[in-house]
Structures are given as C-alpha cells and as structure tokens.
C-alpha cells in the first residue's frame, strides 16, 4: 500500500461524469478535485485526509472509451483506479440515476464481485425525492445490499454517506500530534518532468506520466518518507501540479481551473520546486511561475530536470569552451539566475527523474532551506549590516534627494519581513531593493528564503524631523508702508 494511503481509506469509484469529484468535495468540505461536465477530467488518484479521521480517494472515470482520450492516459487512469480499489477499506460505487444502469456499471459490479469486494452503491443525481423509489428499484438489479440515494449538486444525502463510513470504520482513534511534514509543490510548464520527479521520489507510479502535455490536471498531494543514505527519514508532503501554459494558450475551462488549483497549492506550500527542462532552459513562462511563487512569499528551488540528456549530448559532442561537464554545469547554474534576476540567492540543482541523479541532494537542500525559514535576526546585527550596505553602495539621488534608512527591525518569517523606517518609501528602486535583499541573504545565510520589506515613511508631523532640504522655506517678510496722508481741501 502506498505511503499516501492510510488504513482508514474510502475510495469513490465509477464511470466518467457520474459526480464522483463533486461528492468528493462535499465529503471533504472544500473544493479539491476539479468538477467539470467534460468526462475524464480526473485522472490521478486525489487524496484528502478529512477531519473525521479517514482518507478520501477520488479516482478517474473507469470504462471510458479509449477513443475519447489518448491510449497511454486511458490505460494509466484505469491502473490508478485499480490501485484505489485494492487499497481502500470502503468503496463508494457511484452511479447516475438519470442515465440508469449502463454496461459499464454492470462490468464494474462484476469486477467487484470477482474481487470479493462489497461496495456501497451511491445513486447520484436523485434531485427529486419522488424519483427515489424508482432509482432504488432499478439499481437493485446490480445485487448490492447497501444503497444510498444522493445528490452531489444539492448536497443531499451527504450525512447518510458519513454515517455509513463511521459505522464501517468505527470511531477514529484519539487524534495524535499532527505529523510535521514539509510541504513541497512542484510547478512548471507542461511536460518538464514534474510527475516523473514525484514518482522517482516516491519510488512508485503514483501519478500518471506521459509525453502528452497536460496529462496532470489536478493538484495531487502525497506523503513521502524519504530515507537518506545515512538512514535518516525525512518527512515531506509532495504536491504535483498541472503544467501551466501561457494564458494566451489556455484553451479550456479545465486548464483555467487547473491553474487556479496550482496557485492555491503554492499558497499552502513551504517550499516550491520550479522544474525546468535542462534542454530548453528558462523561458518567459518559468519567469511568470517564479514570480507567482515570489508573490506568495515562498522559498524556491530551481530544479533543472533531464540533466542526463544534456550530459549525454555533452559527452558525445564536447564543447571546446568547457573542459568538463562540471564546468559546463557551473556555467549553466550561473546563467539561470541571470534570467531570474528578481530572485537573488535561489538555489539551482541539477537532477534526473529518469536516473535518480542527485535526488537525495535535492531533498536535503529542501530540508535545509525549510530550517533556514525560521531564524531570528537580531536587531543590532540587522541595523549594522544595513548601514554597511548603504555605505558600500549608496542609493541614487532622485529629484535632488536620496533614499535613507534610519532603523530596521525583523517582524516576520515565512517570508522574512523587515520593517524599514525611512525618509520616503517611494524612493526605494527595485534594483536597490534586490541589492539589499541579496546582502541580507548572504549575511544571515538566508539563500533561497523570500525577503520582503515593509517601508515606513518618516513622520513629518513635526518640522524638526524633516531633512534640511525638506523643510519649507520661509516666506519673505512683507514691509509695511504707511499710507500717505491726504491733504484737506
């Protein structure tokens, strides 16, 4: 059984478009799986640990016509469903009351009997209570004793499903201390190897991998207990996300919702792996994705995947300007930050999901980076370093005035937040901001950690607090002249 599946697990299984994902979201109490009228949206097994003490599994539609989806994805989806059926303790077999019994439903029922698994039959889309008895009478022909009529769209019958789950699994054991897992999300363009990397780390095929861009559509969360060579076990939660294309190329609502799920996953992550294709390098889309991680204040690691292909090419056709592959790799690592100049100090690591090259180094770096996110920066050292940076490279003078920092204090972590008391916050240029960020990262060993400045402009309530050039100039005094007296006529 996968590390991601707990003993108390419940799988929703059925043919495409019967409402499994909508039921999954209703039972979870939040929107996790993408709900869409187009069949085959869910492909990987989506898991969620509920507050009630059991794990929900949403599966792809089984029995879809192979012509409706590429053969490799169709086969992998069916394999994922089979995995969920074998792993789950309770199977919720979802059918559509409006369509009635279909050949696919009959085939699934026969498969359950062959496996000696007795599912709970959920007759979905019973929106009108008057149709309940007819639906029960029709689906009783499948031969399952436990049947519930529900409506995922109107959230009818959800409490009945939960009661069946509790009756079967019993009360959950007293909640233990929550596992302290480092949440890592893998983001990138389609087909750069995010799902392959996830499977390589898990050492099993838990997410569908194919050369067809857009295979992954939902954000798939999986627990990972990574054992290092020293025998130490590191606990992570991996979140594989859909590959994001440029907005101008998004051609379906499914892709749009996938992008929303990816951004939501980034927001809940501790560390973000930006996976790039070693042969293609950094593109504008990688820059946008890195900017998204920066927007939400997340620590970032640039993961250069498929390095085995680049190494093979270098070995067959060496470049004269580089004496070795290590030298070429160093030059590559120096070129990447130039294209992501707004992320100073971001680690760049070279890996191969196919061969497992440098995978342990990647996870070790993620663990070390997570520890660096919780430092406390002493106020004295912080102010001393900022003054050194100001003296080493003074800000530019704009409109006859120079940006000044009077005092700084560390006010937050994840991301690191520094409150800067300054003369005029609008005078801090982006280039100088990055200079200050890099200086603080190098001094306090915060490479890869996001840094934000909260600028507090100088209080100009009192004239004595103003700089000399900012003080109002005194108006010239008017001389009083006595009016000439008029002579009486």
Coordinates of C-alpha atoms in Angstrom, one line a residue:
X1 CA 0.0 0.0 0.0
X2 CA 1.3 3.5 -0.8
X3 CA 2.7 5.7 1.8
X4 CA 0.0 8.2 0.9
X5 CA -2.9 5.9 1.8
X6 CA -3.8 5.4 5.4
X7 CA -5.6 2.3 6.8
X8 CA -8.9 4.3 7.1
X9 CA -9.4 5.0 3.4
X10 CA -12.5 5.5 1.3
X11 CA -12.5 5.4 -2.5
X12 CA -15.1 6.9 -4.8
X13 CA -15.2 4.7 -8.0
X14 CA -17.5 4.8 -11.1
X15 CA -17.6 5.6 -14.7
X16 CA -16.9 9.1 -16.0
X17 CA -19.1 12.0 -15.3
X18 CA -21.3 10.5 -12.6
X19 CA -20.4 13.1 -10.0
X20 CA -17.5 11.5 -8.1
X21 CA -15.5 14.7 -7.8
X22 CA -18.4 16.7 -6.7
X23 CA -19.2 14.1 -4.0
X24 CA -15.6 14.1 -3.0
X25 CA -15.6 17.8 -2.5
X26 CA -18.8 17.6 -0.5
X27 CA -17.4 14.9 1.8
X28 CA -14.1 16.8 2.2
X29 CA -15.9 20.1 2.9
X30 CA -13.8 22.1 0.5
X31 CA -13.1 22.3 -3.3
X32 CA -10.2 20.0 -4.0
X33 CA -11.0 18.0 -7.2
X34 CA -11.9 19.9 -10.4
X35 CA -15.6 19.5 -11.2
X36 CA -16.4 19.7 -14.9
X37 CA -19.0 18.3 -17.2
X38 CA -16.4 17.0 -19.6
X39 CA -15.7 13.3 -18.9
X40 CA -12.2 12.3 -17.9
X41 CA -11.1 15.4 -16.1
X42 CA -9.9 13.5 -13.0
X43 CA -7.0 11.1 -14.0
X44 CA -4.7 10.7 -10.9
X45 CA -6.0 9.5 -7.6
X46 CA -6.7 12.6 -5.5
X47 CA -6.4 12.1 -1.7
X48 CA -7.6 14.1 1.2
X49 CA -7.3 13.4 5.0
X50 CA -10.6 14.5 6.5
X51 CA -11.1 16.0 10.0
X52 CA -13.2 12.9 10.8
X53 CA -10.2 10.6 10.7
X54 CA -10.4 8.9 7.3
X55 CA -8.7 9.4 3.9
X56 CA -10.8 10.1 0.8
X57 CA -9.7 9.0 -2.6
X58 CA -11.2 10.5 -5.8
X59 CA -10.5 8.4 -8.9
X60 CA -10.7 8.9 -12.6
X61 CA -13.7 7.6 -14.5
X62 CA -13.3 3.9 -15.3
X63 CA -14.6 2.4 -18.5
X64 CA -14.2 5.5 -20.7
X65 CA -14.0 4.8 -24.4
X66 CA -10.3 4.6 -25.4
X67 CA -11.1 6.9 -28.4
X68 CA -12.1 9.7 -26.0
X69 CA -8.6 10.0 -24.6
X70 CA -5.0 9.0 -25.6
X71 CA -4.4 5.3 -25.1
X72 CA -1.5 5.7 -22.7
X73 CA -3.5 8.1 -20.4
X74 CA -6.6 5.8 -20.6
X75 CA -4.6 2.8 -19.5
X76 CA -2.8 4.7 -16.7
X77 CA -6.1 6.1 -15.4
X78 CA -7.6 2.6 -15.2
X79 CA -4.5 1.4 -13.4
X80 CA -4.8 4.2 -10.9
X81 CA -8.5 3.2 -10.2
X82 CA -7.5 -0.4 -9.7
X83 CA -4.9 0.8 -7.2
X84 CA -7.5 2.7 -5.3
X85 CA -9.9 -0.3 -5.3
X86 CA -7.3 -2.6 -3.8
X87 CA -6.1 -0.1 -1.3
X88 CA -9.3 1.3 0.1
X89 CA -11.2 -0.2 3.0
X90 CA -14.6 1.2 1.8
X91 CA -15.6 1.5 -1.8
X92 CA -18.3 4.0 -2.8
X93 CA -19.6 2.9 -6.1
X94 CA -21.1 6.0 -7.8
X95 CA -23.8 5.6 -10.5
X96 CA -26.0 8.1 -12.3
X97 CA -29.8 7.9 -11.6
X98 CA -30.6 9.9 -14.8
X99 CA -28.7 7.5 -17.1
X100 CA -29.8 4.3 -15.3
X101 CA -27.8 1.1 -15.4
X102 CA -25.2 1.1 -18.2
X103 CA -23.0 -1.7 -19.5
X104 CA -20.0 -0.1 -17.8
X105 CA -21.9 -0.1 -14.4
X106 CA -22.6 -3.8 -14.9
X107 CA -19.0 -4.6 -15.8
X108 CA -17.8 -2.7 -12.7
X109 CA -20.3 -4.6 -10.5
X110 CA -19.0 -7.9 -11.9
X111 CA -15.4 -6.8 -11.2
X112 CA -16.3 -6.0 -7.6
X113 CA -17.9 -9.5 -7.1
X114 CA -14.8 -11.1 -8.7
X115 CA -12.6 -9.3 -6.2
X116 CA -15.0 -10.2 -3.4
X117 CA -15.4 -6.5 -2.5
X118 CA -18.9 -5.3 -1.5
X119 CA -19.2 -1.6 -2.3
X120 CA -21.6 0.9 -1.0
X121 CA -23.8 1.9 -4.0
X122 CA -24.3 5.7 -4.3
X123 CA -27.2 6.5 -6.7
X124 CA -26.3 10.1 -7.5
X125 CA -28.4 12.9 -9.1
X126 CA -31.6 11.9 -7.3
X127 CA -32.6 15.6 -7.1
X128 CA -36.3 14.9 -6.7
X129 CA -37.3 12.7 -3.7
X130 CA -40.2 11.5 -5.8
X131 CA -37.8 9.6 -8.1
X132 CA -36.0 7.9 -5.2
X133 CA -38.0 4.6 -5.1
X134 CA -37.8 4.1 -8.9
X135 CA -34.0 4.7 -8.8
X136 CA -33.5 2.2 -5.9
X137 CA -35.7 -0.4 -7.7
X138 CA -33.7 -0.1 -10.9
X139 CA -30.2 -0.3 -9.4
X140 CA -31.1 -3.1 -7.0
X141 CA -30.6 -5.3 -10.1
X142 CA -26.8 -4.9 -9.6
X143 CA -27.1 -7.0 -6.5
X144 CA -25.6 -4.8 -3.7
X145 CA -27.2 -4.6 -0.3
X146 CA -26.1 -1.1 0.8
X147 CA -27.7 1.6 -1.4
X148 CA -28.0 5.3 -0.8
X149 CA -29.7 8.0 -3.0
X150 CA -27.8 11.2 -3.0
X151 CA -27.5 14.5 -4.9
X152 CA -24.0 15.9 -5.0
X153 CA -25.1 19.1 -6.7
X154 CA -27.6 19.9 -4.0
X155 CA -25.6 18.2 -1.2
X156 CA -28.4 15.8 -0.3
X157 CA -27.6 12.6 1.5
X158 CA -24.0 13.6 2.4
X159 CA -24.7 12.9 6.1
X160 CA -26.0 9.5 5.3
X161 CA -22.8 8.7 3.5
X162 CA -20.7 9.8 6.5
X163 CA -22.9 7.6 8.8
X164 CA -22.2 4.6 6.7
X165 CA -18.4 5.4 6.8
X166 CA -18.4 5.8 10.6
X167 CA -20.4 2.5 11.0
X168 CA -17.9 0.6 8.9
X169 CA -14.7 2.2 10.2
X170 CA -15.7 2.9 13.8
X171 CA -14.8 6.0 15.7
X172 CA -11.4 7.4 14.9
X173 CA -8.6 6.9 17.4
X174 CA -7.8 10.0 19.5
X175 CA -6.0 12.5 17.4
X176 CA -2.3 12.2 17.6
X177 CA 0.1 15.0 17.2
X178 CA 0.0 16.2 13.6
X179 CA 2.9 15.0 11.5
X180 CA 5.4 17.8 10.9
X181 CA 5.8 17.4 7.1
X182 CA 7.5 19.9 4.8
X183 CA 5.0 20.8 2.1
X184 CA 6.7 20.9 -1.3
X185 CA 4.8 21.9 -4.5
X186 CA 6.3 21.0 -7.9
X187 CA 5.4 23.6 -10.6
X188 CA 6.5 24.1 -14.2
X189 CA 5.4 24.1 -17.8
X190 CA 3.7 21.0 -19.2
X191 CA 6.0 18.0 -19.9
X192 CA 9.1 19.2 -18.0
X193 CA 9.0 16.1 -15.7
X194 CA 7.1 17.1 -12.6
X195 CA 5.1 13.9 -12.4
X196 CA 8.2 11.8 -13.2
X197 CA 10.0 13.5 -10.4
X198 CA 7.2 12.8 -8.0
X199 CA 7.2 9.1 -8.9
X200 CA 11.0 8.9 -8.6
X201 CA 10.8 10.3 -5.1
X202 CA 8.0 8.0 -4.1
X203 CA 9.7 5.0 -5.9
X204 CA 6.3 4.0 -7.3
X205 CA 3.9 5.0 -10.1
X206 CA 1.5 7.2 -8.2
X207 CA 0.9 9.9 -10.7
X208 CA 0.3 9.4 -14.4
X209 CA 3.3 10.2 -16.6
X210 CA 3.2 10.6 -20.4
X211 CA 4.8 12.7 -23.1
X212 CA 1.4 14.3 -23.8
X213 CA 1.4 17.8 -22.3
X214 CA -1.5 18.5 -19.9
X215 CA -1.7 14.9 -18.5
X216 CA -1.8 16.1 -14.9
X217 CA -4.9 18.4 -14.3
X218 CA -5.4 18.4 -10.6
X219 CA -3.0 19.1 -7.7
X220 CA -2.1 15.6 -6.3
X221 CA -0.9 15.6 -2.7
X222 CA 1.1 12.6 -1.5
X223 CA 3.1 11.9 1.7
X224 CA 6.8 11.0 1.3
X225 CA 9.0 9.4 3.9
X226 CA 12.4 9.8 2.2
X227 CA 15.2 7.7 3.6
X228 CA 18.6 9.2 3.2
X229 CA 21.8 7.1 2.7
X230 CA 22.6 7.7 6.4
X231 CA 19.3 6.0 7.3
X232 CA 17.7 9.2 8.5
X233 CA 14.0 9.6 7.4
X234 CA 12.8 13.0 6.2
X235 CA 9.0 13.6 6.1
X236 CA 7.6 15.6 3.2
X237 CA 4.2 16.1 1.5
X238 CA 4.6 16.4 -2.2
X239 CA 2.1 18.3 -4.3
X240 CA 2.3 17.6 -8.0
X241 CA 0.5 20.3 -10.0
X242 CA -0.7 20.7 -13.5
X243 CA 1.7 22.2 -16.1
X244 CA 0.9 25.8 -16.7
X245 CA 1.0 27.3 -20.1
X246 CA 0.8 31.0 -21.0
X247 CA -2.6 32.5 -20.6
X248 CA -2.9 33.1 -24.3
X249 CA -2.6 29.3 -24.9
X250 CA -5.2 28.2 -22.3
X251 CA -7.9 26.8 -24.5
X252 CA -10.3 25.2 -22.0
X253 CA -12.0 25.9 -18.6
X254 CA -10.3 22.7 -17.3
X255 CA -6.9 24.3 -17.9
X256 CA -8.2 27.5 -16.2
X257 CA -9.3 25.7 -13.1
X258 CA -6.0 23.7 -13.1
X259 CA -4.1 27.0 -13.0
X260 CA -6.3 28.1 -10.0
X261 CA -5.5 24.9 -8.2
X262 CA -1.8 25.3 -8.8
X263 CA -1.8 28.8 -7.4
X264 CA -3.8 27.6 -4.3
X265 CA -1.2 24.8 -3.8
X266 CA 1.7 27.3 -4.0
X267 CA 0.0 29.4 -1.3
X268 CA -0.2 26.4 1.1
X269 CA 3.4 25.2 0.4
X270 CA 6.6 25.7 2.5
X271 CA 8.9 25.3 -0.5
X272 CA 8.3 25.4 -4.2
X273 CA 10.3 23.3 -6.8
X274 CA 10.3 25.2 -10.1
X275 CA 11.1 22.3 -12.5
X276 CA 12.6 23.3 -15.9
X277 CA 13.7 21.3 -18.8
X278 CA 17.5 21.2 -19.0
X279 CA 17.5 21.2 -22.8
X280 CA 15.1 24.2 -23.1
X281 CA 16.3 26.3 -20.1
X282 CA 14.4 29.2 -18.6
X283 CA 11.5 30.7 -20.7
X284 CA 9.1 33.5 -20.1
X285 CA 6.7 31.0 -18.6
X286 CA 9.3 30.0 -15.9
X287 CA 9.8 33.7 -15.1
X288 CA 6.0 34.1 -14.6
X289 CA 5.8 30.9 -12.4
X290 CA 8.8 32.1 -10.3
X291 CA 7.0 35.5 -10.0
X292 CA 3.9 33.6 -8.7
X293 CA 6.0 31.9 -6.0
X294 CA 7.6 35.3 -5.1
X295 CA 4.1 36.9 -4.9
X296 CA 3.1 34.5 -2.2
X297 CA 6.4 34.7 -0.4
X298 CA 7.5 31.1 -0.9
X299 CA 11.0 29.7 -0.7
X300 CA 12.1 28.5 -4.2
X301 CA 14.5 25.9 -5.6
X302 CA 15.2 25.8 -9.3
X303 CA 15.2 22.1 -10.3
X304 CA 16.9 21.5 -13.7
X305 CA 15.5 18.2 -14.7
X306 CA 16.5 15.8 -17.6
X307 CA 20.2 16.6 -17.0
X308 CA 21.0 13.1 -18.1
X309 CA 20.1 14.1 -21.7
X310 CA 22.3 17.2 -21.6
X311 CA 25.2 15.2 -20.1
X312 CA 24.8 12.6 -22.9
X313 CA 24.9 15.2 -25.5
X314 CA 28.0 16.9 -23.9
X315 CA 29.8 13.6 -23.8
X316 CA 29.1 12.8 -27.5
X317 CA 29.8 16.3 -28.7
X318 CA 32.0 18.2 -26.1
X319 CA 32.0 22.0 -26.2
X320 CA 35.6 23.4 -26.6
X321 CA 34.9 26.3 -24.3
X322 CA 34.2 23.9 -21.4
X323 CA 36.9 21.5 -20.2
X324 CA 34.4 19.2 -18.3
X325 CA 30.8 18.5 -17.7
X326 CA 31.2 20.0 -14.2
X327 CA 32.5 23.3 -15.7
X328 CA 29.6 23.4 -18.2
X329 CA 27.1 22.7 -15.3
X330 CA 28.6 25.6 -13.3
X331 CA 28.2 28.0 -16.3
X332 CA 24.6 26.8 -16.7
X333 CA 23.9 27.4 -13.0
X334 CA 25.3 30.9 -13.3
X335 CA 23.2 31.7 -16.3
X336 CA 19.9 30.7 -14.8
X337 CA 19.9 33.4 -12.0
X338 CA 20.6 36.0 -14.7
X339 CA 17.3 35.1 -16.3
X340 CA 15.5 35.1 -12.9
X341 CA 17.3 38.2 -11.6
X342 CA 14.4 39.1 -9.3
X343 CA 15.1 36.0 -7.1
X344 CA 18.6 36.6 -5.7
X345 CA 20.2 33.7 -3.9
X346 CA 17.8 31.0 -5.2
X347 CA 19.5 27.5 -5.3
X348 CA 19.9 25.8 -8.7
X349 CA 20.1 22.0 -8.6
X350 CA 20.6 19.5 -11.4
X351 CA 18.7 16.3 -11.4
X352 CA 17.2 13.5 -13.5
X353 CA 13.9 11.9 -12.6
X354 CA 14.7 9.1 -15.0
X355 CA 18.1 8.0 -13.5
X356 CA 17.6 9.4 -9.9
X357 CA 20.7 11.6 -10.3
X358 CA 21.1 14.0 -7.4
X359 CA 17.6 13.3 -6.0
X360 CA 18.9 13.0 -2.4
X361 CA 20.8 16.2 -2.7
X362 CA 17.6 17.9 -3.8
X363 CA 15.6 16.7 -0.8
X364 CA 18.5 17.5 1.6
X365 CA 18.6 21.1 0.2
X366 CA 14.8 21.4 0.7
X367 CA 15.1 20.3 4.3
X368 CA 18.0 22.7 5.0
X369 CA 16.1 25.5 3.3
X370 CA 13.0 24.8 5.4
X371 CA 15.1 25.1 8.6
X372 CA 16.5 28.5 7.4
X373 CA 13.0 29.9 7.2
X374 CA 12.6 30.0 11.0
X375 CA 15.7 32.1 12.0
X376 CA 15.5 35.1 14.3
X377 CA 17.6 38.1 13.1
X378 CA 19.0 40.2 15.9
X379 CA 18.0 43.9 15.6
X380 CA 21.6 45.1 16.3
X381 CA 23.2 43.0 13.7
X382 CA 20.5 43.8 11.2
X383 CA 20.9 47.5 11.5
X384 CA 24.7 47.3 11.4
X385 CA 24.6 45.3 8.2
X386 CA 22.1 47.6 6.6
X387 CA 24.3 50.6 7.4
X388 CA 27.3 48.8 5.8
X389 CA 25.2 48.1 2.7
X390 CA 24.2 51.7 2.5
X391 CA 27.8 52.9 2.8
X392 CA 29.1 50.4 0.4
X393 CA 26.6 51.4 -2.3
X394 CA 24.6 54.5 -1.7
X395 CA 21.2 54.8 -3.2
X396 CA 20.8 57.0 -6.3
X397 CA 19.8 60.6 -5.9
X398 CA 16.5 61.2 -7.5
X399 CA 15.0 64.7 -7.7
X400 CA 17.8 66.0 -5.5
X401 CA 17.0 63.6 -2.7
X402 CA 18.5 60.2 -1.6
X403 CA 16.7 57.3 -0.1
X404 CA 17.6 56.8 3.6
X405 CA 17.0 54.1 6.2
X406 CA 17.1 55.2 9.8
X407 CA 16.2 52.0 11.6
X408 CA 15.2 48.3 10.8
X409 CA 13.6 45.5 12.7
X410 CA 12.8 41.9 11.9
X411 CA 9.0 41.4 12.2
X412 CA 8.1 38.1 10.4
X413 CA 9.1 34.8 9.0
X414 CA 7.9 32.7 6.0
X415 CA 8.6 35.0 4.3
X416 CA 11.2 37.1 6.2
X417 CA 9.7 40.5 6.8
X418 CA 11.9 43.5 7.7
X419 CA 10.3 46.8 8.7
X420 CA 12.4 49.7 7.4
X421 CA 11.9 53.2 8.8
X422 CA 13.0 55.5 6.1
X423 CA 12.6 59.1 4.8
X424 CA 10.5 58.4 1.7
X425 CA 9.4 54.9 0.8
X426 CA 8.6 55.7 -2.8
X427 CA 12.3 56.4 -3.4
X428 CA 13.4 52.8 -3.0
X429 CA 14.1 51.5 -6.5
X430 CA 13.7 47.8 -7.5
X431 CA 17.4 47.3 -8.3
X432 CA 18.4 48.7 -4.9
X433 CA 15.7 46.6 -3.2
X434 CA 17.3 43.5 -4.7
X435 CA 20.7 44.7 -3.6
X436 CA 19.5 44.9 0.0
X437 CA 17.8 41.5 -0.2
X438 CA 20.9 39.8 -1.5
X439 CA 23.1 41.5 1.1
X440 CA 20.9 40.3 4.0
X441 CA 20.6 36.8 2.5
X442 CA 24.4 36.4 2.3
X443 CA 25.0 37.9 5.8
X444 CA 22.4 35.8 7.6
X445 CA 22.5 32.6 5.5
X446 CA 19.1 33.1 4.0
X447 CA 19.8 32.0 0.5
X448 CA 16.6 30.8 -1.2
X449 CA 14.5 32.4 1.6
X450 CA 12.0 35.1 0.4
X451 CA 12.6 38.6 1.8
X452 CA 10.1 41.4 2.0
X453 CA 10.5 45.0 3.1
X454 CA 7.7 46.9 4.9
X455 CA 8.6 50.5 4.4
X456 CA 7.5 53.1 6.9
X457 CA 7.9 56.6 5.7
X458 CA 9.2 59.3 8.0
X459 CA 6.6 61.0 10.2
X460 CA 6.6 64.6 9.0
X461 CA 4.3 65.9 11.6
X462 CA 7.0 68.0 13.3
X463 CA 9.2 70.3 11.3
X464 CA 12.3 69.4 13.3
X465 CA 12.0 65.8 12.0
X466 CA 12.4 66.9 8.4
X467 CA 15.6 66.9 6.5
X468 CA 17.1 70.2 5.7
X469 CA 16.2 70.0 2.0
X470 CA 12.6 69.0 3.0
X471 CA 12.0 71.9 5.4
X472 CA 9.7 74.6 4.0
X473 CA 11.5 77.8 3.0
X474 CA 10.4 80.8 5.0
X475 CA 8.4 83.3 3.0
X476 CA 9.9 86.8 2.6
X477 CA 8.7 89.3 5.0
X478 CA 6.4 92.0 3.7
X479 CA 7.5 95.5 4.5
X480 CA 4.7 97.7 5.9
X481 CA 4.4 101.2 4.4
X482 CA 2.4 103.9 5.9
X483 CA -0.2 105.3 3.6
X484 CA 0.3 108.9 2.5
X485 CA -1.9 111.3 4.4
X486 CA -4.4 113.2 2.2
X487 CA -4.5 117.0 2.4
X488 CA -7.8 118.6 3.2
X489 CA -9.1 120.8 0.6

